[in-house]
Amino acid sequence: MNVIDHVRDMAAAGLHSNVRIISSLLLTMSNNNPELFSPSQKYQLLVYHADAIFHDKEYRNAACKYNMALQQKKVLSKTSKVRPSTGGTASSLQSQSFPSEIEVKYKIAECYTILKLDKDAIAVLDGIPSRQRTPKINMMLANLYRKAGHERSAVTSYKEVLRQCPLALDAIIGLLSLSVKGAEVASMTMDVIQSLPNLEWLSVWIKSYAFIHAGDNHRAINSIRSLEKKSLMRDNVDLLVSLADVYFRAGDTKNSILKFEQAQMLDPYLIKGMDVYGYLMAREGHLEDVEVLGGRLFNISDQHAEPWVISGCHSFYSKRYSRALYLGAKAIQLNSNSVQALLLKGAALRNMGRVQEAIIHFREAMRLAPCRLDCYEGLIDCYLASNGIREAMGMANNIYKTLGANAQTLTILATVCLEDPVTQEKAKTLLDKALAQRPDYTKAVVKKAELLSREQKYEEGIALLRNALANQSDCVLHRMLGDFLVAVNDYQEAMDQYSIALSLDPNDQKSLEGMQKMEKEESPADATVELDGDDMEGSGEDGELEGSDSEAAQWADQEQWFGMQ
């Protein structure tokens, strides 16, 4: 047994710091005396040294050392005979299991991917002949191709993964996300489903994700629920998170939150999907719960985008947009494919008046999640904010044609139509169709109520809101009902509705303003004093907005606030 064998054994035992020290010393000896080790031994030392550096997360250094190993491998390939060296014979060296050149290239690509040098990573993996690519190489290539927009190459690589490993479910999801038909994907797994017991559920699972990536949320929900109800599949966290996400996409906030909570109870260390859950909770006004959730996830891992997004949502709905912007940027830095992080940053930029920058982020979110309507809604809001009604109308019509006439697409199109007096009547028709499909769809109810308010049809608006609130309790709906009741001089019930709205979301400024306005009307003698106070408060808000850039810098220096104590 020679010294290289000892280094190899330490590497296999996971003694990385020890390997790094001794391999460094031995490589220096080899540089000073090239006859000390054979080319094959030097190649092995370089790989073990690079592995140890990789383990220390010094990825640029590791990539450099791996490349040096590959150069040494070329020297080894040209050497017809293995030179005998101190501590071993040629035959014993030949019998050693050399580190694979393919594995070294994979490691280099992994370094480049972590360093966000995706083009370099693709170039390294493309250099491996197709027949020599292992499933993990094809999987990495597929993900890189998809991220770069090379969809045909990504499909080819995902299919190659499935050819070698027909139960690679993430590869199946990858194919479905690239619009490959569910039937075609299912055919690639048919042999293994038929040959192995207890896999009859897999075809239903594939069908479920095919519906998700086709934007057919209703059938996706039914399909996943059929799986989740099976006794052997009950309480599966991944299924519950998927179901929660589809409910969210379908605009069913109540059931989405319910399923996220169920999944979280089953797995207290769950991170996947918690960014969407945190967003929904923040949107519903439960900011204290969001703060607790963010802190708990930071304790689990601060190297995932989700806790940063959750804290960003807390800041956004607390109207601290510069802080939300910083947190969203941090989340994107950790995971450039985080749709929720892109939406958070886009929304913060939009609310800070940086509409063109916001548009870039919403477009990237759309590219990553073409079936998520909230990505399109963000972009349409930006167009409307910059008076781009024509662009907004084009986008809304495209969504309507692509995803069909459901309550969500009808409401999006109606929202744009409401911005143009010429298309007001069309907006009313679209909203009526949306509410006929889903009478409980909050966004449609809100837009219809806004239209009725413009037309001063207050009694009709009150009836609409009461009907919507019969089966749900929503801050915005209660507040709007309060506004309508004020319009018909029913002040006492209006005050009750504002109170309910504030109990659901204590930070709802419009409910507070409605309540304060009523109090002023009831106490006219105090109106002047209160008005002065309102003016002063408004001035303070303007001053805070003007200082947003300095605030962003301040929070960039205070990461401990984000749960990193």
Coordinates of C-alpha atoms in Angstrom, one line a residue:
M1 CA 0.0 0.0 0.0
N2 CA 1.5 3.3 -1.1
V3 CA 0.9 6.9 0.0
I4 CA -1.7 7.5 -2.8
D5 CA -3.7 4.6 -1.4
H6 CA -3.8 6.2 2.0
V7 CA -4.9 9.5 0.5
R8 CA -7.6 7.7 -1.4
D9 CA -8.8 5.9 1.7
M10 CA -9.0 9.2 3.7
A11 CA -11.0 10.7 0.8
A12 CA -13.4 7.8 0.9
A13 CA -13.7 8.2 4.7
G14 CA -14.7 11.8 4.3
L15 CA -11.5 13.2 6.0
H16 CA -11.5 16.2 3.6
S17 CA -9.4 18.6 5.6
N18 CA -6.8 15.9 6.1
V19 CA -6.8 15.1 2.4
R20 CA -6.4 18.7 1.5
I21 CA -3.3 19.2 3.6
I22 CA -1.5 16.0 2.6
S23 CA -2.4 16.2 -1.1
S24 CA -1.1 19.8 -1.2
L25 CA 2.2 18.7 0.4
L26 CA 2.6 15.7 -2.0
L27 CA 1.8 17.8 -5.1
T28 CA 4.4 20.3 -4.1
M29 CA 6.9 17.4 -3.7
S30 CA 5.9 16.2 -7.2
N31 CA 6.4 19.6 -8.7
N32 CA 9.9 19.8 -7.3
N33 CA 10.7 16.2 -8.3
P34 CA 8.7 15.1 -11.3
E35 CA 10.1 11.6 -10.9
L36 CA 8.6 11.1 -7.5
F37 CA 5.1 10.2 -8.7
S38 CA 3.9 8.7 -11.9
P39 CA 1.4 10.6 -14.2
S40 CA -1.4 8.4 -12.9
Q41 CA -0.6 9.1 -9.3
K42 CA -0.3 12.8 -9.8
Y43 CA -3.7 12.8 -11.6
Q44 CA -5.3 11.0 -8.6
L45 CA -3.7 13.5 -6.2
L46 CA -5.1 16.4 -8.1
V47 CA -8.6 15.0 -8.1
Y48 CA -8.5 14.2 -4.4
H49 CA -7.1 17.7 -3.7
A50 CA -9.9 19.3 -5.8
D51 CA -12.6 17.2 -4.1
A52 CA -11.4 18.5 -0.7
I53 CA -11.5 22.1 -1.9
F54 CA -15.0 21.5 -3.4
H55 CA -16.1 20.3 0.0
D56 CA -14.8 23.6 1.5
K57 CA -17.1 25.4 -1.0
E58 CA -14.2 27.1 -2.8
Y59 CA -15.8 26.5 -6.1
R60 CA -13.5 28.6 -8.4
N61 CA -10.4 27.1 -6.8
A62 CA -11.9 23.6 -7.1
A63 CA -12.8 24.1 -10.8
C64 CA -9.2 25.3 -11.4
K65 CA -7.8 22.2 -9.7
Y66 CA -10.2 19.8 -11.5
N67 CA -9.1 21.4 -14.9
M68 CA -5.5 20.8 -13.9
A69 CA -6.4 17.1 -13.2
L70 CA -7.9 16.9 -16.7
Q71 CA -4.7 18.3 -18.2
Q72 CA -2.7 15.7 -16.3
K73 CA -5.1 13.0 -17.6
K74 CA -4.2 14.0 -21.1
V75 CA -0.5 13.4 -20.2
L76 CA -1.4 10.1 -18.7
S77 CA -3.2 9.1 -21.9
K78 CA -0.2 9.8 -24.0
T79 CA 2.1 7.8 -21.7
S80 CA 2.4 4.3 -23.1
K81 CA 4.1 2.9 -20.0
V82 CA 3.4 3.7 -16.3
R83 CA 6.6 4.7 -14.6
P84 CA 7.5 2.8 -11.4
S85 CA 7.7 5.1 -8.4
T86 CA 8.5 5.1 -4.8
G87 CA 6.0 3.0 -2.9
G88 CA 4.4 0.9 -5.6
T89 CA 4.7 -1.1 -8.8
A90 CA 3.2 -0.6 -12.2
S91 CA 0.8 -3.5 -11.8
S92 CA -0.6 -2.3 -8.5
L93 CA -1.2 1.2 -10.0
Q94 CA -3.0 -0.3 -12.9
S95 CA -5.3 -2.2 -10.6
Q96 CA -6.3 0.9 -8.7
S97 CA -9.7 2.5 -9.4
F98 CA -8.8 5.8 -10.9
P99 CA -11.2 8.8 -10.4
S100 CA -13.4 8.9 -13.5
E101 CA -12.6 11.6 -16.0
I102 CA -16.4 11.9 -16.7
E103 CA -16.9 12.4 -12.9
V104 CA -14.3 15.2 -12.9
K105 CA -16.0 17.0 -15.8
Y106 CA -19.3 16.7 -13.9
K107 CA -17.7 18.2 -10.8
I108 CA -16.4 21.1 -13.0
A109 CA -19.9 21.7 -14.3
E110 CA -21.2 21.6 -10.8
C111 CA -18.8 24.3 -9.8
Y112 CA -19.7 26.5 -12.7
T113 CA -23.4 26.0 -12.0
I114 CA -23.0 27.1 -8.4
L115 CA -21.0 30.1 -9.6
K116 CA -23.9 30.8 -12.1
L117 CA -21.6 30.3 -15.1
D118 CA -24.3 28.2 -16.9
K119 CA -22.8 28.6 -20.4
D120 CA -19.4 27.3 -19.1
A121 CA -21.2 24.4 -17.4
I122 CA -23.1 23.5 -20.6
A123 CA -19.9 23.6 -22.6
V124 CA -18.1 21.2 -20.3
L125 CA -21.0 18.7 -20.3
D126 CA -21.6 19.0 -24.0
G127 CA -18.0 17.9 -24.4
I128 CA -18.8 14.5 -23.0
P129 CA -19.9 12.1 -25.8
S130 CA -23.6 11.2 -25.5
R131 CA -23.0 7.5 -25.0
Q132 CA -20.8 8.3 -21.9
R133 CA -23.3 10.6 -20.2
T134 CA -24.6 9.2 -16.9
P135 CA -28.2 9.9 -15.8
K136 CA -27.1 12.7 -13.4
I137 CA -25.1 14.4 -16.3
N138 CA -28.1 14.3 -18.5
M139 CA -30.3 15.6 -15.7
M140 CA -28.0 18.5 -15.1
L141 CA -27.7 19.2 -18.8
A142 CA -31.5 19.1 -19.2
N143 CA -32.0 21.6 -16.3
L144 CA -29.3 23.9 -17.8
Y145 CA -30.8 23.7 -21.3
R146 CA -34.3 24.5 -20.0
K147 CA -32.9 27.5 -18.0
A148 CA -31.1 28.8 -21.1
G149 CA -34.3 28.4 -23.2
H150 CA -32.9 25.5 -25.3
E151 CA -36.1 23.5 -25.0
R152 CA -35.5 20.9 -27.7
S153 CA -32.1 19.9 -26.2
A154 CA -33.7 19.9 -22.7
V155 CA -36.4 17.5 -23.9
T156 CA -33.8 15.2 -25.4
S157 CA -31.8 15.1 -22.2
Y158 CA -34.8 14.5 -19.9
K159 CA -35.9 11.6 -22.2
E160 CA -32.4 10.1 -21.9
V161 CA -32.7 10.3 -18.1
L162 CA -36.0 8.4 -18.3
R163 CA -34.6 5.9 -20.7
Q164 CA -32.0 5.0 -18.1
C165 CA -34.1 5.6 -15.0
P166 CA -37.8 5.4 -15.7
L167 CA -38.8 6.3 -12.2
A168 CA -37.0 9.7 -12.3
L169 CA -40.1 11.7 -11.4
D170 CA -38.3 15.1 -11.5
A171 CA -37.3 14.4 -15.1
I172 CA -41.0 13.6 -15.8
I173 CA -42.0 17.0 -14.4
G174 CA -39.3 18.6 -16.5
L175 CA -40.7 17.1 -19.7
L176 CA -44.3 18.0 -18.8
S177 CA -43.2 21.6 -18.1
L178 CA -41.8 21.7 -21.6
S179 CA -45.2 20.9 -23.1
V180 CA -44.5 17.2 -23.8
K181 CA -47.8 15.4 -23.9
G182 CA -48.7 13.4 -20.8
A183 CA -49.5 10.3 -22.8
E184 CA -46.0 10.4 -24.4
V185 CA -44.3 10.7 -21.0
A186 CA -46.5 7.9 -19.5
S187 CA -45.5 5.6 -22.4
M188 CA -41.9 5.9 -21.3
T189 CA -42.7 4.5 -17.9
M190 CA -45.2 1.9 -18.9
D191 CA -42.8 -1.1 -18.8
V192 CA -41.7 -0.4 -15.3
I193 CA -45.3 0.2 -14.1
Q194 CA -46.4 -3.1 -15.6
S195 CA -43.4 -5.1 -14.3
L196 CA -43.3 -3.9 -10.7
P197 CA -46.0 -4.2 -8.0
N198 CA -47.6 -1.2 -6.3
L199 CA -46.9 1.3 -9.1
E200 CA -50.4 1.6 -10.5
W201 CA -50.6 5.1 -9.0
L202 CA -47.8 6.4 -11.2
S203 CA -50.0 6.9 -14.3
V204 CA -52.4 9.0 -12.3
W205 CA -49.5 11.0 -10.8
I206 CA -48.2 11.8 -14.4
K207 CA -51.7 12.8 -15.5
S208 CA -52.0 15.1 -12.5
Y209 CA -48.8 17.0 -13.3
A210 CA -49.7 17.0 -17.0
F211 CA -52.9 18.9 -16.0
I212 CA -50.9 21.3 -13.8
H213 CA -48.5 22.2 -16.6
A214 CA -51.3 22.6 -19.1
G215 CA -53.0 25.1 -16.8
D216 CA -56.0 22.9 -16.3
N217 CA -56.2 23.5 -12.5
H218 CA -59.7 22.0 -12.0
R219 CA -58.8 18.6 -13.4
A220 CA -55.4 18.8 -11.7
I221 CA -57.1 19.3 -8.3
N222 CA -59.4 16.3 -8.9
S223 CA -56.6 14.1 -10.0
I224 CA -54.3 14.9 -7.1
R225 CA -57.2 14.5 -4.6
S226 CA -57.9 11.1 -6.0
L227 CA -54.3 10.1 -5.2
E228 CA -54.2 11.8 -1.9
K229 CA -57.3 10.0 -0.7
K230 CA -55.8 6.6 -1.4
S231 CA -54.9 4.9 1.9
L232 CA -51.3 4.3 0.8
M233 CA -50.8 7.9 -0.4
R234 CA -52.6 9.6 2.5
D235 CA -50.6 12.3 4.3
N236 CA -47.9 12.5 1.6
V237 CA -46.3 15.9 2.1
D238 CA -45.3 16.3 -1.6
L239 CA -48.8 15.6 -2.8
L240 CA -50.3 18.0 -0.2
V241 CA -47.9 20.8 -1.3
S242 CA -48.7 20.2 -4.9
L243 CA -52.5 20.3 -4.1
A244 CA -52.0 23.5 -2.1
D245 CA -50.1 25.1 -5.0
V246 CA -52.8 24.1 -7.6
Y247 CA -55.6 25.5 -5.3
F248 CA -53.5 28.7 -5.2
R249 CA -53.2 28.8 -9.0
A250 CA -56.9 28.3 -9.2
G251 CA -57.5 31.3 -6.9
D252 CA -58.9 29.2 -4.1
T253 CA -57.0 30.8 -1.2
K254 CA -58.9 29.1 1.6
N255 CA -58.2 25.6 0.5
S256 CA -54.6 26.4 -0.5
I257 CA -53.8 27.7 3.0
L258 CA -55.6 24.7 4.5
K259 CA -53.4 22.2 2.6
F260 CA -50.2 24.1 3.2
E261 CA -51.0 24.0 7.0
Q262 CA -51.7 20.3 6.8
A263 CA -48.4 19.7 5.0
Q264 CA -46.5 21.8 7.5
M265 CA -48.0 19.9 10.5
L266 CA -46.8 16.6 9.0
D267 CA -43.3 18.0 8.3
P268 CA -42.2 20.9 10.6
Y269 CA -39.0 21.2 8.5
L270 CA -40.8 21.7 5.2
I271 CA -39.4 24.5 3.1
K272 CA -40.8 23.7 -0.4
G273 CA -43.9 25.8 -1.2
M274 CA -43.6 27.8 2.1
D275 CA -42.9 31.0 0.0
V276 CA -46.4 30.7 -1.5
Y277 CA -47.9 30.0 1.8
G278 CA -46.2 33.0 3.4
Y279 CA -47.3 35.2 0.5
L280 CA -51.0 34.1 1.0
M281 CA -50.8 34.6 4.7
A282 CA -49.3 38.1 4.2
R283 CA -51.9 39.0 1.6
E284 CA -54.7 37.9 4.0
G285 CA -53.2 40.3 6.7
H286 CA -51.8 37.7 9.1
L287 CA -48.4 39.5 9.4
E288 CA -47.5 38.2 12.8
D289 CA -47.9 34.6 11.7
V290 CA -45.8 35.4 8.6
E291 CA -43.0 36.9 10.8
V292 CA -43.0 33.7 12.9
L293 CA -43.0 31.5 9.8
G294 CA -40.0 33.4 8.3
G295 CA -38.0 33.2 11.5
R296 CA -38.7 29.4 11.8
L297 CA -37.6 28.8 8.2
F298 CA -34.4 30.9 8.7
N299 CA -33.6 28.5 11.6
I300 CA -34.0 25.5 9.3
S301 CA -31.9 27.0 6.4
D302 CA -30.9 30.5 5.2
Q303 CA -29.5 29.0 2.0
H304 CA -33.0 28.6 0.4
A305 CA -35.0 31.4 -1.2
E306 CA -38.2 30.6 0.7
P307 CA -37.4 32.3 4.1
W308 CA -36.1 35.4 2.3
V309 CA -39.3 35.6 0.2
I310 CA -41.5 35.1 3.3
S311 CA -39.7 38.0 5.2
G312 CA -40.0 40.0 2.0
C313 CA -43.7 39.5 1.9
H314 CA -44.0 40.6 5.5
S315 CA -42.1 43.8 4.5
F316 CA -44.1 44.4 1.4
Y317 CA -47.5 44.1 3.1
S318 CA -46.1 46.4 5.9
K319 CA -45.5 48.9 3.0
R320 CA -41.7 48.8 3.5
Y321 CA -41.0 48.3 -0.2
S322 CA -37.2 49.0 -0.2
R323 CA -36.7 46.3 2.4
A324 CA -39.0 43.9 0.4
L325 CA -36.9 44.7 -2.7
Y326 CA -33.6 43.8 -0.9
L327 CA -35.1 40.6 0.4
G328 CA -36.5 39.6 -3.0
A329 CA -33.1 40.3 -4.6
K330 CA -31.4 38.1 -2.0
A331 CA -33.9 35.3 -2.7
I332 CA -33.2 35.5 -6.4
Q333 CA -29.4 35.4 -5.7
L334 CA -30.0 32.0 -3.9
N335 CA -32.4 30.6 -6.5
S336 CA -32.7 32.4 -9.8
N337 CA -35.7 30.1 -10.7
S338 CA -37.8 31.2 -7.7
V339 CA -41.0 32.6 -9.3
Q340 CA -42.2 33.9 -6.0
A341 CA -39.0 35.9 -5.5
L342 CA -39.3 37.4 -8.9
L343 CA -42.9 38.4 -8.2
L344 CA -42.0 39.9 -4.9
K345 CA -39.2 42.0 -6.4
G346 CA -41.3 43.0 -9.3
A347 CA -44.2 44.1 -7.0
A348 CA -41.8 46.1 -4.8
L349 CA -40.2 47.8 -7.9
R350 CA -43.7 48.6 -9.2
N351 CA -44.8 50.1 -6.0
M352 CA -41.6 52.2 -5.8
G353 CA -42.4 53.6 -9.2
R354 CA -39.7 51.7 -11.1
V355 CA -42.2 50.2 -13.5
Q356 CA -39.8 49.3 -16.4
E357 CA -37.5 47.3 -14.0
A358 CA -40.6 45.6 -12.6
I359 CA -41.7 44.5 -16.1
I360 CA -38.4 42.7 -16.6
H361 CA -39.0 40.6 -13.4
F362 CA -42.6 39.8 -14.2
R363 CA -41.6 38.7 -17.7
E364 CA -39.0 36.3 -16.3
A365 CA -41.5 34.9 -13.9
M366 CA -43.9 34.3 -16.9
R367 CA -41.1 32.5 -18.7
L368 CA -40.5 30.2 -15.8
A369 CA -44.2 29.6 -14.9
P370 CA -46.3 30.2 -18.1
C371 CA -49.4 28.8 -16.4
R372 CA -49.4 31.0 -13.3
L373 CA -51.8 33.8 -13.8
D374 CA -50.3 36.0 -11.1
C375 CA -47.3 36.5 -13.3
Y376 CA -49.5 37.9 -16.0
E377 CA -51.5 40.0 -13.5
G378 CA -48.3 41.6 -12.3
L379 CA -47.2 42.5 -15.8
I380 CA -50.7 43.9 -16.7
D381 CA -50.6 46.0 -13.5
C382 CA -47.3 47.5 -14.7
Y383 CA -48.7 48.3 -18.2
L384 CA -51.8 50.0 -16.6
A385 CA -49.6 51.9 -14.2
S386 CA -47.6 53.3 -17.2
N387 CA -50.8 54.0 -19.2
G388 CA -50.0 51.1 -21.6
I389 CA -53.6 50.0 -22.0
R390 CA -53.0 48.6 -25.5
E391 CA -50.2 46.4 -24.2
A392 CA -52.3 45.3 -21.2
M393 CA -55.3 44.5 -23.5
G394 CA -53.1 42.5 -25.8
M395 CA -51.7 40.5 -22.9
A396 CA -55.1 39.9 -21.3
N397 CA -56.6 38.7 -24.7
N398 CA -53.6 36.4 -25.2
I399 CA -54.2 34.8 -21.7
Y400 CA -57.9 34.5 -22.4
K401 CA -57.2 32.7 -25.7
T402 CA -54.4 30.5 -24.4
L403 CA -55.9 29.3 -21.1
G404 CA -59.6 29.5 -22.0
A405 CA -62.6 31.3 -20.5
N406 CA -62.4 30.5 -16.8
A407 CA -63.2 32.8 -13.9
Q408 CA -59.6 34.0 -13.6
T409 CA -59.0 34.8 -17.2
L410 CA -62.4 36.5 -17.6
T411 CA -61.6 38.7 -14.6
I412 CA -58.2 39.6 -15.9
L413 CA -59.6 40.7 -19.2
A414 CA -62.5 42.6 -17.4
T415 CA -59.9 44.4 -15.2
V416 CA -58.3 45.9 -18.3
C417 CA -61.6 46.7 -19.9
L418 CA -62.6 48.7 -16.8
E419 CA -59.7 51.1 -17.6
D420 CA -61.2 52.2 -20.8
P421 CA -64.7 53.9 -20.8
V422 CA -65.4 52.4 -24.3
T423 CA -65.1 48.8 -23.0
Q424 CA -67.0 49.3 -19.6
E425 CA -70.0 47.3 -20.9
K426 CA -67.8 44.5 -22.1
A427 CA -66.2 44.4 -18.6
K428 CA -69.6 44.0 -17.0
T429 CA -70.4 41.0 -19.3
L430 CA -67.1 39.3 -18.6
L431 CA -67.5 39.7 -14.8
D432 CA -71.0 38.3 -14.9
K433 CA -69.6 35.3 -16.8
A434 CA -66.8 34.8 -14.3
L435 CA -69.3 35.0 -11.3
A436 CA -71.6 32.6 -13.0
Q437 CA -68.7 30.1 -13.1
R438 CA -67.5 30.9 -9.6
P439 CA -69.7 33.1 -7.4
D440 CA -67.1 32.9 -4.6
Y441 CA -64.2 34.2 -6.7
T442 CA -63.1 37.2 -4.7
K443 CA -61.3 39.1 -7.5
A444 CA -64.3 39.0 -9.7
V445 CA -66.6 40.1 -6.8
V446 CA -64.2 43.0 -6.1
K447 CA -64.1 44.2 -9.7
K448 CA -67.9 43.9 -10.1
A449 CA -68.4 45.9 -6.9
E450 CA -66.0 48.6 -8.2
L451 CA -68.1 48.8 -11.4
L452 CA -71.4 49.0 -9.5
S453 CA -69.8 51.8 -7.3
R454 CA -69.0 53.8 -10.4
E455 CA -72.5 53.4 -11.7
Q456 CA -73.8 54.3 -8.2
K457 CA -75.8 51.1 -8.0
Y458 CA -75.3 50.8 -4.3
E459 CA -78.2 48.4 -3.4
E460 CA -77.0 46.0 -6.1
G461 CA -73.5 46.2 -4.8
I462 CA -74.6 45.5 -1.2
A463 CA -76.5 42.4 -2.4
L464 CA -73.5 41.2 -4.4
L465 CA -71.1 41.6 -1.4
R466 CA -73.5 40.1 1.1
N467 CA -73.9 37.0 -1.1
A468 CA -70.1 36.7 -1.4
L469 CA -69.6 37.0 2.3
A470 CA -72.2 34.4 3.1
N471 CA -69.6 31.6 2.6
Q472 CA -66.3 33.4 3.3
S473 CA -64.8 36.2 5.3
D474 CA -62.5 38.5 3.5
C475 CA -61.1 41.9 4.6
V476 CA -61.5 43.6 1.2
L477 CA -65.1 42.4 0.8
H478 CA -66.1 43.6 4.3
R479 CA -64.4 47.0 3.7
M480 CA -66.2 47.4 0.4
L481 CA -69.5 46.5 2.0
G482 CA -68.8 49.2 4.5
D483 CA -68.2 51.7 1.7
F484 CA -71.5 50.8 0.1
L485 CA -73.4 51.0 3.4
V486 CA -72.0 54.5 3.9
A487 CA -73.3 55.5 0.5
V488 CA -76.8 54.5 1.6
N489 CA -76.4 56.2 5.0
D490 CA -76.4 52.9 7.0
Y491 CA -73.6 54.1 9.2
Q492 CA -74.0 51.7 12.1
E493 CA -73.6 48.6 10.0
A494 CA -70.9 50.3 7.9
M495 CA -68.9 50.7 11.1
D496 CA -69.4 47.1 11.9
Q497 CA -68.1 46.0 8.5
Y498 CA -65.0 48.2 8.9
S499 CA -64.4 46.7 12.3
I500 CA -64.6 43.2 10.9
A501 CA -62.2 44.1 8.1
L502 CA -59.7 45.5 10.6
S503 CA -60.0 42.4 12.8
L504 CA -59.0 40.4 9.7
D505 CA -56.2 42.7 8.7
P506 CA -55.2 45.4 11.3
N507 CA -53.0 47.0 8.7
D508 CA -55.8 47.7 6.2
Q509 CA -55.4 51.4 5.8
K510 CA -58.6 51.9 3.7
S511 CA -60.8 50.4 6.4
L512 CA -59.2 52.6 8.9
E513 CA -59.7 55.6 6.7
G514 CA -63.4 54.7 6.2
M515 CA -63.9 54.4 9.9
Q516 CA -62.1 57.7 10.6
K517 CA -64.2 59.5 8.0
M518 CA -67.4 58.3 9.6
E519 CA -66.2 59.4 13.0
K520 CA -65.4 62.9 11.6
E521 CA -69.0 63.1 10.2
E522 CA -70.4 62.2 13.5
S523 CA -68.2 64.8 15.3
P524 CA -68.0 67.8 13.0
A525 CA -66.6 70.0 15.8
D526 CA -63.4 67.9 15.8
A527 CA -63.1 67.7 12.0
T528 CA -60.6 70.5 11.6
V529 CA -58.3 69.1 14.2
E530 CA -58.4 65.6 12.7
L531 CA -57.9 66.9 9.2
D532 CA -54.7 68.7 10.3
G533 CA -53.5 65.4 11.9
D534 CA -54.2 63.6 8.6
D535 CA -52.2 66.1 6.6
M536 CA -49.3 65.8 9.0
E537 CA -49.4 62.0 8.7
G538 CA -49.5 62.2 4.9
S539 CA -46.4 64.4 4.9
G540 CA -44.6 61.8 7.0
E541 CA -45.4 59.1 4.5
D542 CA -44.1 61.1 1.6
G543 CA -40.8 61.8 3.5
E544 CA -40.4 58.1 4.2
L545 CA -40.8 57.2 0.5
E546 CA -38.3 59.8 -0.6
G547 CA -35.7 58.2 1.7
S548 CA -36.3 54.7 0.3
D549 CA -32.8 54.4 -1.3
S550 CA -31.0 55.1 1.9
E551 CA -33.3 52.7 3.8
A552 CA -32.4 50.0 1.3
A553 CA -28.7 50.6 2.0
Q554 CA -29.4 50.5 5.7
W555 CA -31.1 47.2 5.5
A556 CA -28.4 45.8 3.3
D557 CA -26.1 46.2 6.2
Q558 CA -28.4 44.7 8.8
E559 CA -28.9 41.1 7.7
Q560 CA -29.3 40.0 11.4
W561 CA -32.9 41.3 11.2
F562 CA -33.7 38.6 8.8
G563 CA -33.3 35.8 11.3
M564 CA -29.5 35.3 10.9
Q565 CA -28.6 35.9 14.6

